[in-house]
Short mmCIF file of N, CA, C and O and ligand atoms in Angstrom, two decimals:
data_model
loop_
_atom_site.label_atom_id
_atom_site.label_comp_id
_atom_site.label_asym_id
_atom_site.label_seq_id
_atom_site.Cartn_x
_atom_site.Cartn_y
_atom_site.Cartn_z
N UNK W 732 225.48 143.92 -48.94
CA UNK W 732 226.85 143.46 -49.21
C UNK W 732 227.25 143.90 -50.63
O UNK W 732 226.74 143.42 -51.64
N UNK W 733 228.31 144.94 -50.62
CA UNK W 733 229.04 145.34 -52.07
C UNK W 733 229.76 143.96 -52.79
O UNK W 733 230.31 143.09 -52.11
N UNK W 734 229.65 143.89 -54.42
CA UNK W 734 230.29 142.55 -54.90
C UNK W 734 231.36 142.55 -54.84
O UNK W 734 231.94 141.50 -55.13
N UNK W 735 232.12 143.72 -54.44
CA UNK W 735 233.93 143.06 -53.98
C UNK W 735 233.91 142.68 -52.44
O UNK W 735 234.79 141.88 -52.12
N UNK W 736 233.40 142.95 -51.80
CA UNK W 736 233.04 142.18 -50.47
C UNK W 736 232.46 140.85 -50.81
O UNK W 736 232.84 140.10 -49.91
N UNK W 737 231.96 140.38 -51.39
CA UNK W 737 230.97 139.11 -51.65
C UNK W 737 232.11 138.68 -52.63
O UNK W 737 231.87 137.57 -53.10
N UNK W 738 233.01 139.11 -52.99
CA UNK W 738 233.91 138.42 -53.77
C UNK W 738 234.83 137.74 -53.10
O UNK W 738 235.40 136.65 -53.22
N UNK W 739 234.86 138.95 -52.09
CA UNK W 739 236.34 138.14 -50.99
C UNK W 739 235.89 137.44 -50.44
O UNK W 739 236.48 136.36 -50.44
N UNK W 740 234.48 137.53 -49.56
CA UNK W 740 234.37 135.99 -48.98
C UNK W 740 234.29 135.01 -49.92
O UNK W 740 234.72 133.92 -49.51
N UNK W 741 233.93 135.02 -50.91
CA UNK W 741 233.79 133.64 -51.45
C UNK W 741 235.44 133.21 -51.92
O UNK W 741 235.62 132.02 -52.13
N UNK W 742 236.39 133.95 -52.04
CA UNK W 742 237.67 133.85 -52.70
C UNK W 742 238.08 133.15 -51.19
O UNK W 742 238.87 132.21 -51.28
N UNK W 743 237.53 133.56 -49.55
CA UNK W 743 238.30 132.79 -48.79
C UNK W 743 237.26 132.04 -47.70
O UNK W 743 237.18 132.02 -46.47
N UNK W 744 236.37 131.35 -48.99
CA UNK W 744 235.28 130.27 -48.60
C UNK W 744 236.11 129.33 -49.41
O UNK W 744 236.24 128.13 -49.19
N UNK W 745 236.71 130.08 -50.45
CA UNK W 745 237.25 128.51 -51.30
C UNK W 745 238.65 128.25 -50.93
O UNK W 745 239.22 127.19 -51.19
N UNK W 746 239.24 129.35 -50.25
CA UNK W 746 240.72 128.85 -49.92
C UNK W 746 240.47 127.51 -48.66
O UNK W 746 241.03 126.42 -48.60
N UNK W 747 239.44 128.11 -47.76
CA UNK W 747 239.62 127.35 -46.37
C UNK W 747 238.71 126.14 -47.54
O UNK W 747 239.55 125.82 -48.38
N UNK W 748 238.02 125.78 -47.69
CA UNK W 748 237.87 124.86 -48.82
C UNK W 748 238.22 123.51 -49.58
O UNK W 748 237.55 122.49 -49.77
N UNK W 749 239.80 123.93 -50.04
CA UNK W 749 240.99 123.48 -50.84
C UNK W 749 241.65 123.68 -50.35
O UNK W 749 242.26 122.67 -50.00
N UNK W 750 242.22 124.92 -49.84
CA UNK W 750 243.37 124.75 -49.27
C UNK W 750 244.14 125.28 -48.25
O UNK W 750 245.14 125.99 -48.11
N UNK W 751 243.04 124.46 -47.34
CA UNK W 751 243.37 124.95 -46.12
C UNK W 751 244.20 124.31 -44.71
O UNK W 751 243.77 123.82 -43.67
N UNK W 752 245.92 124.62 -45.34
CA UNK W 752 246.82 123.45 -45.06
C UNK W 752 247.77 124.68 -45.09
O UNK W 752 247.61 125.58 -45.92
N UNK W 753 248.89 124.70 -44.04
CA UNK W 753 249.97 126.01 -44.23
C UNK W 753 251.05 125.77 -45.26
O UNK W 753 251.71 126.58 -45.91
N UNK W 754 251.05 124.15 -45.26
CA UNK W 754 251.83 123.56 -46.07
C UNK W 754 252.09 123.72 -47.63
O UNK W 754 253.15 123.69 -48.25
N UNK W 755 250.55 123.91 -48.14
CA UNK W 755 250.02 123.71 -49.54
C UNK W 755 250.35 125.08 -50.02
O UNK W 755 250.34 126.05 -49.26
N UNK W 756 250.68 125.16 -51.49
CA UNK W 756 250.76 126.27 -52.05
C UNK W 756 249.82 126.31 -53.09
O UNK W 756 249.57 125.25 -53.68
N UNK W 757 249.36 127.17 -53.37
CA UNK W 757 248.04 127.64 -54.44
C UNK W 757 248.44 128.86 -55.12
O UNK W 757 249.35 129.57 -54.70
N UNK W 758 247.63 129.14 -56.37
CA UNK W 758 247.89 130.48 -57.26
C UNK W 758 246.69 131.10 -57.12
O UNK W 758 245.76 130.49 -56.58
N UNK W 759 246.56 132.20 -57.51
CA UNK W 759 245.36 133.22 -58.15
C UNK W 759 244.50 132.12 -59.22
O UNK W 759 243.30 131.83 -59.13
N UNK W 760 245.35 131.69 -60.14
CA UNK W 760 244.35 130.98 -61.59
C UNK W 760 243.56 129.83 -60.90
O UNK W 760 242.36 129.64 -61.09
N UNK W 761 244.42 129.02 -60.02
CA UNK W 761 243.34 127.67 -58.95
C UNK W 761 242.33 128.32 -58.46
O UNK W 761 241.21 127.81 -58.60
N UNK W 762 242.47 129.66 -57.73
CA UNK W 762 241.22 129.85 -57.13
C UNK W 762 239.86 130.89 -57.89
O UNK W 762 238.75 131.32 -57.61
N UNK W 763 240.76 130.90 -58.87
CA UNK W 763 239.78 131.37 -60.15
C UNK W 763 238.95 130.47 -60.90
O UNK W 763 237.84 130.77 -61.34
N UNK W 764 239.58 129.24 -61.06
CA UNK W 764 238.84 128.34 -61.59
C UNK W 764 237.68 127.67 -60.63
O UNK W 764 236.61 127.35 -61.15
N UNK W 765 237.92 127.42 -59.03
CA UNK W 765 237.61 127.23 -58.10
C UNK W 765 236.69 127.97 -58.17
O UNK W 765 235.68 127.27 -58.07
N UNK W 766 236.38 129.14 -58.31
CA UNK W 766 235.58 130.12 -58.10
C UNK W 766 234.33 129.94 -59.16
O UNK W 766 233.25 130.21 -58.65
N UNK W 767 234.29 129.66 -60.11
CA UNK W 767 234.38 129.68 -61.42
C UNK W 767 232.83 128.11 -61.16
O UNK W 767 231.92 127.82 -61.94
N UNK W 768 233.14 127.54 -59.90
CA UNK W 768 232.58 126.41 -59.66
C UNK W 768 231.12 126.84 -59.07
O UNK W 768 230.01 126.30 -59.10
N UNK W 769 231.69 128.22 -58.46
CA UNK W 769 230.36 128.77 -57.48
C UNK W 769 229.34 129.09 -58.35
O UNK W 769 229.71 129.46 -59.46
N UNK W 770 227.62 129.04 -58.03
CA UNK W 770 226.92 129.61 -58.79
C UNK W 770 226.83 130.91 -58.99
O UNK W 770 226.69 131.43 -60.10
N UNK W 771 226.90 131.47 -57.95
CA UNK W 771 226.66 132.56 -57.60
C UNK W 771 227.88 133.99 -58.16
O UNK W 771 227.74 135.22 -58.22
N UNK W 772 229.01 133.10 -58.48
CA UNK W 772 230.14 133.58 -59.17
C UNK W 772 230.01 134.25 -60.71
O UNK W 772 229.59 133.66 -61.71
N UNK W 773 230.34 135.20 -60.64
CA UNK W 773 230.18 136.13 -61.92
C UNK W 773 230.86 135.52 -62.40
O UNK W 773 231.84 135.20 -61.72
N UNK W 774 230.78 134.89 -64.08
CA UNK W 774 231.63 133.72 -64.76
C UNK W 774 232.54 134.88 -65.98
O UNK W 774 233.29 134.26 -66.73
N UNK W 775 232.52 136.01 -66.13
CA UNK W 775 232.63 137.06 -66.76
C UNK W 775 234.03 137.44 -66.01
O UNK W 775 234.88 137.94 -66.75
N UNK W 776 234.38 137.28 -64.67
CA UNK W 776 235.47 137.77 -64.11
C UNK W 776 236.97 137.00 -64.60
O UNK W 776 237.15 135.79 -64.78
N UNK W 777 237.66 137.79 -64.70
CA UNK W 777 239.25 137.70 -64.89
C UNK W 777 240.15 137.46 -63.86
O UNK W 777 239.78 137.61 -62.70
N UNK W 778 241.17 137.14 -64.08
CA UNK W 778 242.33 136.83 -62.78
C UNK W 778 242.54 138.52 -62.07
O UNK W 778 242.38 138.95 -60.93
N UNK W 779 243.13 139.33 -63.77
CA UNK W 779 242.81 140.56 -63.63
C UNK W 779 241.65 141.33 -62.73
O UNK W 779 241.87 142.01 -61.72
N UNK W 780 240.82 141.16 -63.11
CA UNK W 780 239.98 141.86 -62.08
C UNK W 780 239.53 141.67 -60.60
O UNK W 780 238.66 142.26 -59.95
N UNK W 781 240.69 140.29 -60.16
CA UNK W 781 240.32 140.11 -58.90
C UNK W 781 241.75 140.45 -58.23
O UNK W 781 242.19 139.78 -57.30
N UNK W 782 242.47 141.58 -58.83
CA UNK W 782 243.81 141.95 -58.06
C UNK W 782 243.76 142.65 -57.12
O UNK W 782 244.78 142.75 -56.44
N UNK W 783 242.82 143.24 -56.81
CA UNK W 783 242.27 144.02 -55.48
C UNK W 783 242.25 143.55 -54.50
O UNK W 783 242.88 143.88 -53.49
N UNK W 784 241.18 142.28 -54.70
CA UNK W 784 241.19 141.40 -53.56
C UNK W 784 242.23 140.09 -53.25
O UNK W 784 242.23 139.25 -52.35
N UNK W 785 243.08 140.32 -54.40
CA UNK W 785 244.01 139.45 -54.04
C UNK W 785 245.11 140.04 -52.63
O UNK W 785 245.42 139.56 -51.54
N UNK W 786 245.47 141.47 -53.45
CA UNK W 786 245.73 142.43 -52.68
C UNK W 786 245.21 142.38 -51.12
O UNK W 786 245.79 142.15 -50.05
N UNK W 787 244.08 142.63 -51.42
CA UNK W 787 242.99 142.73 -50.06
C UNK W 787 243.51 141.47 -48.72
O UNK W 787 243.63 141.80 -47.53
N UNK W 788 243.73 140.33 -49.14
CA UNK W 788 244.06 138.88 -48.38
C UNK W 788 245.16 138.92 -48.16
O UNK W 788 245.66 138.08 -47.41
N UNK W 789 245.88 139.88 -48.71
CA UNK W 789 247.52 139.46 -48.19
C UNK W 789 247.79 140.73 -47.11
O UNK W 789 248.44 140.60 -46.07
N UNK W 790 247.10 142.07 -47.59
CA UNK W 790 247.21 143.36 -46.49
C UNK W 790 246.34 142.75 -45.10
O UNK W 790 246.64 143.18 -43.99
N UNK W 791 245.38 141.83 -45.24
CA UNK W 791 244.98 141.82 -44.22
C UNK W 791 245.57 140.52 -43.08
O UNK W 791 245.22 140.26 -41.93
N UNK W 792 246.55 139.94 -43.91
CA UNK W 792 247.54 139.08 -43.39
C UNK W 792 246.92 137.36 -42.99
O UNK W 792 247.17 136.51 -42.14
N UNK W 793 245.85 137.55 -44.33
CA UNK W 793 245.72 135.77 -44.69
C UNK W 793 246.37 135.02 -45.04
O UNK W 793 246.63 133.97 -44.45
N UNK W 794 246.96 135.54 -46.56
CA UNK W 794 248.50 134.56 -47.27
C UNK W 794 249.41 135.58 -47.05
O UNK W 794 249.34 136.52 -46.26
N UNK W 795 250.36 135.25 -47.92
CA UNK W 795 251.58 135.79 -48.37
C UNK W 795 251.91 135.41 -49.67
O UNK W 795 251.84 134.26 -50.09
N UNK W 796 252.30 136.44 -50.33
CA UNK W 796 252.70 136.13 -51.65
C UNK W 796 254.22 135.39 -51.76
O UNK W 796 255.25 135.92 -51.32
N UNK W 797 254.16 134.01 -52.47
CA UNK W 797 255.95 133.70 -52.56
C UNK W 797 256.51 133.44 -53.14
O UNK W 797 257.61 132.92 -53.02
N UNK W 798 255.76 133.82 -54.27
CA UNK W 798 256.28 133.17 -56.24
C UNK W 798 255.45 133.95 -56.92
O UNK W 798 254.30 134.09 -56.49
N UNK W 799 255.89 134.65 -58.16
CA UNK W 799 255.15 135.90 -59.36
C UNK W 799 255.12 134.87 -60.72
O UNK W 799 255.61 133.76 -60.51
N UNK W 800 254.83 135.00 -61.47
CA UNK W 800 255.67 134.49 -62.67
C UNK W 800 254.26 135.19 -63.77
O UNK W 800 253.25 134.58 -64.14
N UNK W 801 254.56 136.22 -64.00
CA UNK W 801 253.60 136.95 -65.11
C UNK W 801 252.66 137.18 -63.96
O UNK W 801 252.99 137.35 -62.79
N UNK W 802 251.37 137.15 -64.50
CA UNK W 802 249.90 137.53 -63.86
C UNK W 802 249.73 136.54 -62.72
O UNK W 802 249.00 136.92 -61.81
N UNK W 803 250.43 135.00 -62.60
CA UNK W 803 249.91 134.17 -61.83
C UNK W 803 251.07 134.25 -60.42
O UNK W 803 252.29 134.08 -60.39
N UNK W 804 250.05 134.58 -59.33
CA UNK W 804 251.07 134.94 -57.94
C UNK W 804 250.30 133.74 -57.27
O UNK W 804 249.12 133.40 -57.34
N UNK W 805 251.73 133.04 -56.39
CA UNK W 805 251.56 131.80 -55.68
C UNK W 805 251.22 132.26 -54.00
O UNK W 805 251.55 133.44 -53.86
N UNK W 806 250.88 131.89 -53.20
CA UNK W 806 250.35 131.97 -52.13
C UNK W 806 250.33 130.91 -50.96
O UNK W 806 249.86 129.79 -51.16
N UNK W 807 250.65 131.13 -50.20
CA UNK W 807 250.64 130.41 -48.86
C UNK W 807 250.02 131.26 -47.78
O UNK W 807 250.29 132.45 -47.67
N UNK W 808 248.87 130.37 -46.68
CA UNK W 808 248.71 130.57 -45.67
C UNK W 808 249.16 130.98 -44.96
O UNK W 808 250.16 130.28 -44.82
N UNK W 809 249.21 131.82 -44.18
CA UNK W 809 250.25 132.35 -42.95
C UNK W 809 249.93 131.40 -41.40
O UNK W 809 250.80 131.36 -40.54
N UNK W 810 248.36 130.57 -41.17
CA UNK W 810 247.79 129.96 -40.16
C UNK W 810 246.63 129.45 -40.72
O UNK W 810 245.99 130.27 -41.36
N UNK W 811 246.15 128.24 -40.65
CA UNK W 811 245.24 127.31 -40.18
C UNK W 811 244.02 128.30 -40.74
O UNK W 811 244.37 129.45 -40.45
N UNK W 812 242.97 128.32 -41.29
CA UNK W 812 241.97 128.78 -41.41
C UNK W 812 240.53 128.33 -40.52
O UNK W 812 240.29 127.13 -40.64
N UNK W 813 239.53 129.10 -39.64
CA UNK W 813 238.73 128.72 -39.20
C UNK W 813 237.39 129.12 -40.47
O UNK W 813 237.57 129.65 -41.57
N UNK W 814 236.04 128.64 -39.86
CA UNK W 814 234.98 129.09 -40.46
C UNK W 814 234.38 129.66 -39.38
O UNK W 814 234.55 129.08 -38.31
N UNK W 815 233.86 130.46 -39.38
CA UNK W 815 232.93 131.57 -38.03
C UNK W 815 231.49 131.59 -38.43
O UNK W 815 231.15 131.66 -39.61
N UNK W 816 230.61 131.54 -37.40
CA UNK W 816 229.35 132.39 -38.01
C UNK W 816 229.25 134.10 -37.82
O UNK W 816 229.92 134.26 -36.79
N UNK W 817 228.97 134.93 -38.07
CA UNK W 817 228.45 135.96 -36.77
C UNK W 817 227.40 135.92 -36.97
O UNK W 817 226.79 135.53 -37.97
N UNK W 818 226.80 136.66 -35.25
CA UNK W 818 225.47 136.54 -35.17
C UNK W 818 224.75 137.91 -35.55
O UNK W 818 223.54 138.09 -35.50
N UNK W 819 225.79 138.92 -35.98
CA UNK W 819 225.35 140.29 -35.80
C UNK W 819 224.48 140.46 -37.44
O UNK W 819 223.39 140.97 -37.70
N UNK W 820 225.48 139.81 -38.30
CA UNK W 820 224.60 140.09 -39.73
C UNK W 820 224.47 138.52 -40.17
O UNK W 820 223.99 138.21 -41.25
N UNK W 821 224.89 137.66 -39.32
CA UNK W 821 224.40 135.77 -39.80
C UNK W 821 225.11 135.62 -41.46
O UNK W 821 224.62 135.15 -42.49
N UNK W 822 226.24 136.15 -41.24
CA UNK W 822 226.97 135.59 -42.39
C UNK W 822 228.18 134.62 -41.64
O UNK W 822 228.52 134.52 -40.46
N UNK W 823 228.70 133.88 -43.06
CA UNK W 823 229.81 132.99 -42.63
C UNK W 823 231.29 133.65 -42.71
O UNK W 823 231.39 134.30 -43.75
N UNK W 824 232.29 133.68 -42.04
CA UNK W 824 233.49 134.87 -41.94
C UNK W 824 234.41 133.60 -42.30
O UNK W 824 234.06 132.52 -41.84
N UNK W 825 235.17 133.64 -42.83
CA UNK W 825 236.71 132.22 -43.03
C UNK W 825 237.69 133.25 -42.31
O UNK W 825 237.84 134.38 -42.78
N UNK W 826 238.25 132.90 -41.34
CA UNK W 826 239.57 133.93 -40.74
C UNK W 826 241.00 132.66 -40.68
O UNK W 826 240.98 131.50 -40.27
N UNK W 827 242.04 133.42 -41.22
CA UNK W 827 242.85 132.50 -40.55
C UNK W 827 242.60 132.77 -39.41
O UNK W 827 241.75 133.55 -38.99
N UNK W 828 243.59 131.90 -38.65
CA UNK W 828 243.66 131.60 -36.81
C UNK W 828 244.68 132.99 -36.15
O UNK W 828 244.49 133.68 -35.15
N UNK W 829 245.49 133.02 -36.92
CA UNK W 829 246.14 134.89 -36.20
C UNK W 829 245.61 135.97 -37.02
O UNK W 829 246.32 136.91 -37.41
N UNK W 830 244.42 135.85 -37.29
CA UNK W 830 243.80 137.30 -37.73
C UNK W 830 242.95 138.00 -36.59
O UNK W 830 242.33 137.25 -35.84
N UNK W 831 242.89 139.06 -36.44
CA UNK W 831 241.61 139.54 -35.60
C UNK W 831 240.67 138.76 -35.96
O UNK W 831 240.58 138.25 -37.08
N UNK W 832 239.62 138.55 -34.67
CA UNK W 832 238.24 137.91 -35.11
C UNK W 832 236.98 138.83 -34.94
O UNK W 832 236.08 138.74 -34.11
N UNK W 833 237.21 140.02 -36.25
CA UNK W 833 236.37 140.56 -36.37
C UNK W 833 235.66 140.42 -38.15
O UNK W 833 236.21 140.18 -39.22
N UNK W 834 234.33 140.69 -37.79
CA UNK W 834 233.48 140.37 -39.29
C UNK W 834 233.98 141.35 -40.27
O UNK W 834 234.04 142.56 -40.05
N UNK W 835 234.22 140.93 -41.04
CA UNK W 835 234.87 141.77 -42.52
C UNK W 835 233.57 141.89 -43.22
O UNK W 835 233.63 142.96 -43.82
N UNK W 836 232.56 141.38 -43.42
CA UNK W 836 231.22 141.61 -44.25
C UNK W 836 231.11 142.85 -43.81
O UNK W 836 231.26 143.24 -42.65
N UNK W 837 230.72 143.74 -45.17
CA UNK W 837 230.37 145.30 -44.75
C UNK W 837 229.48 145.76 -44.12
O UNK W 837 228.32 145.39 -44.28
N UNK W 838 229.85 146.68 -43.27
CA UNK W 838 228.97 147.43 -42.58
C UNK W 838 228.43 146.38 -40.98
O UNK W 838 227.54 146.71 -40.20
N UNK W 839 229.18 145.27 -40.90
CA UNK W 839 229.22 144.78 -39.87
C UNK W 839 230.09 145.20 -39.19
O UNK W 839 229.93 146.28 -38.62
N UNK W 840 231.44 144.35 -39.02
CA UNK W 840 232.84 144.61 -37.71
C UNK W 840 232.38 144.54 -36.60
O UNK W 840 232.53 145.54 -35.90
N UNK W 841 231.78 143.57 -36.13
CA UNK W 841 231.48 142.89 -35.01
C UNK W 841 232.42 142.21 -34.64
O UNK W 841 233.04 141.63 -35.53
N UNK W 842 232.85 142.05 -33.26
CA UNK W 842 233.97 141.24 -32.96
C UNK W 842 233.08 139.67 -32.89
O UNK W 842 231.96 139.38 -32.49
N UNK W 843 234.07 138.97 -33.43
CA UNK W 843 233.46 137.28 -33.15
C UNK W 843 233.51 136.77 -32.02
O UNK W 843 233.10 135.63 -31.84
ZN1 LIG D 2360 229.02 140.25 -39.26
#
């Protein structure tokens, strides 16, 4: 597993997490700090350096972006978040509920 892959799941281990409500709105800096909680979390990372994968969650049609204001972009759910196992590489997948249910961990893409 590459660490921007291991970044995104954990960025949407902590959304389904906190805030996993269609209702609720969240920023980049909440789930930075959130993040920030994990051990396993590089404590060295920036809001900045996780614009890729912020990027990454909205192309793949998890949130939506619906408020900017400088560096900090607000976010909403588009659906309900599940937790998955797969059995192909036994990692944990967070999908919203209208995403494909295929494994995003690399070098898997197993359908769930
Ligand atoms: Zn997999």
């Amino acid at each position: 597993m590459t660490s921007q892959n291991f970044i995104l799941t954990l960025i949407r281990k902590v959304i389904f997490e906190n805030f996993n409500d269609i209702d609720v709105r969240f920023n980049n800096d909440e789930i930075l700090n959130l993040l920030k909680k994990e051990e396993v979390f590089d404590k060295t990372i920036t809001v900045d350096d996780l614009e890729t994968q912020f990027k990454k969650i909205e192309d793949d049609g998890l949130v939506r972006c619906i408020a900017q204001n400088f560096t900090t972009k607000w976010f909403k759910l588009y659906d309900i978040m599940e937790k998955l196992n797969c059995n192909s590489c036994n990692s944990d997948v967070f999908l919203g509920n209208d995403e494909p249910r295929i494994c995003y961990n690399n070098e898997c893409g197993s359908t769930l």
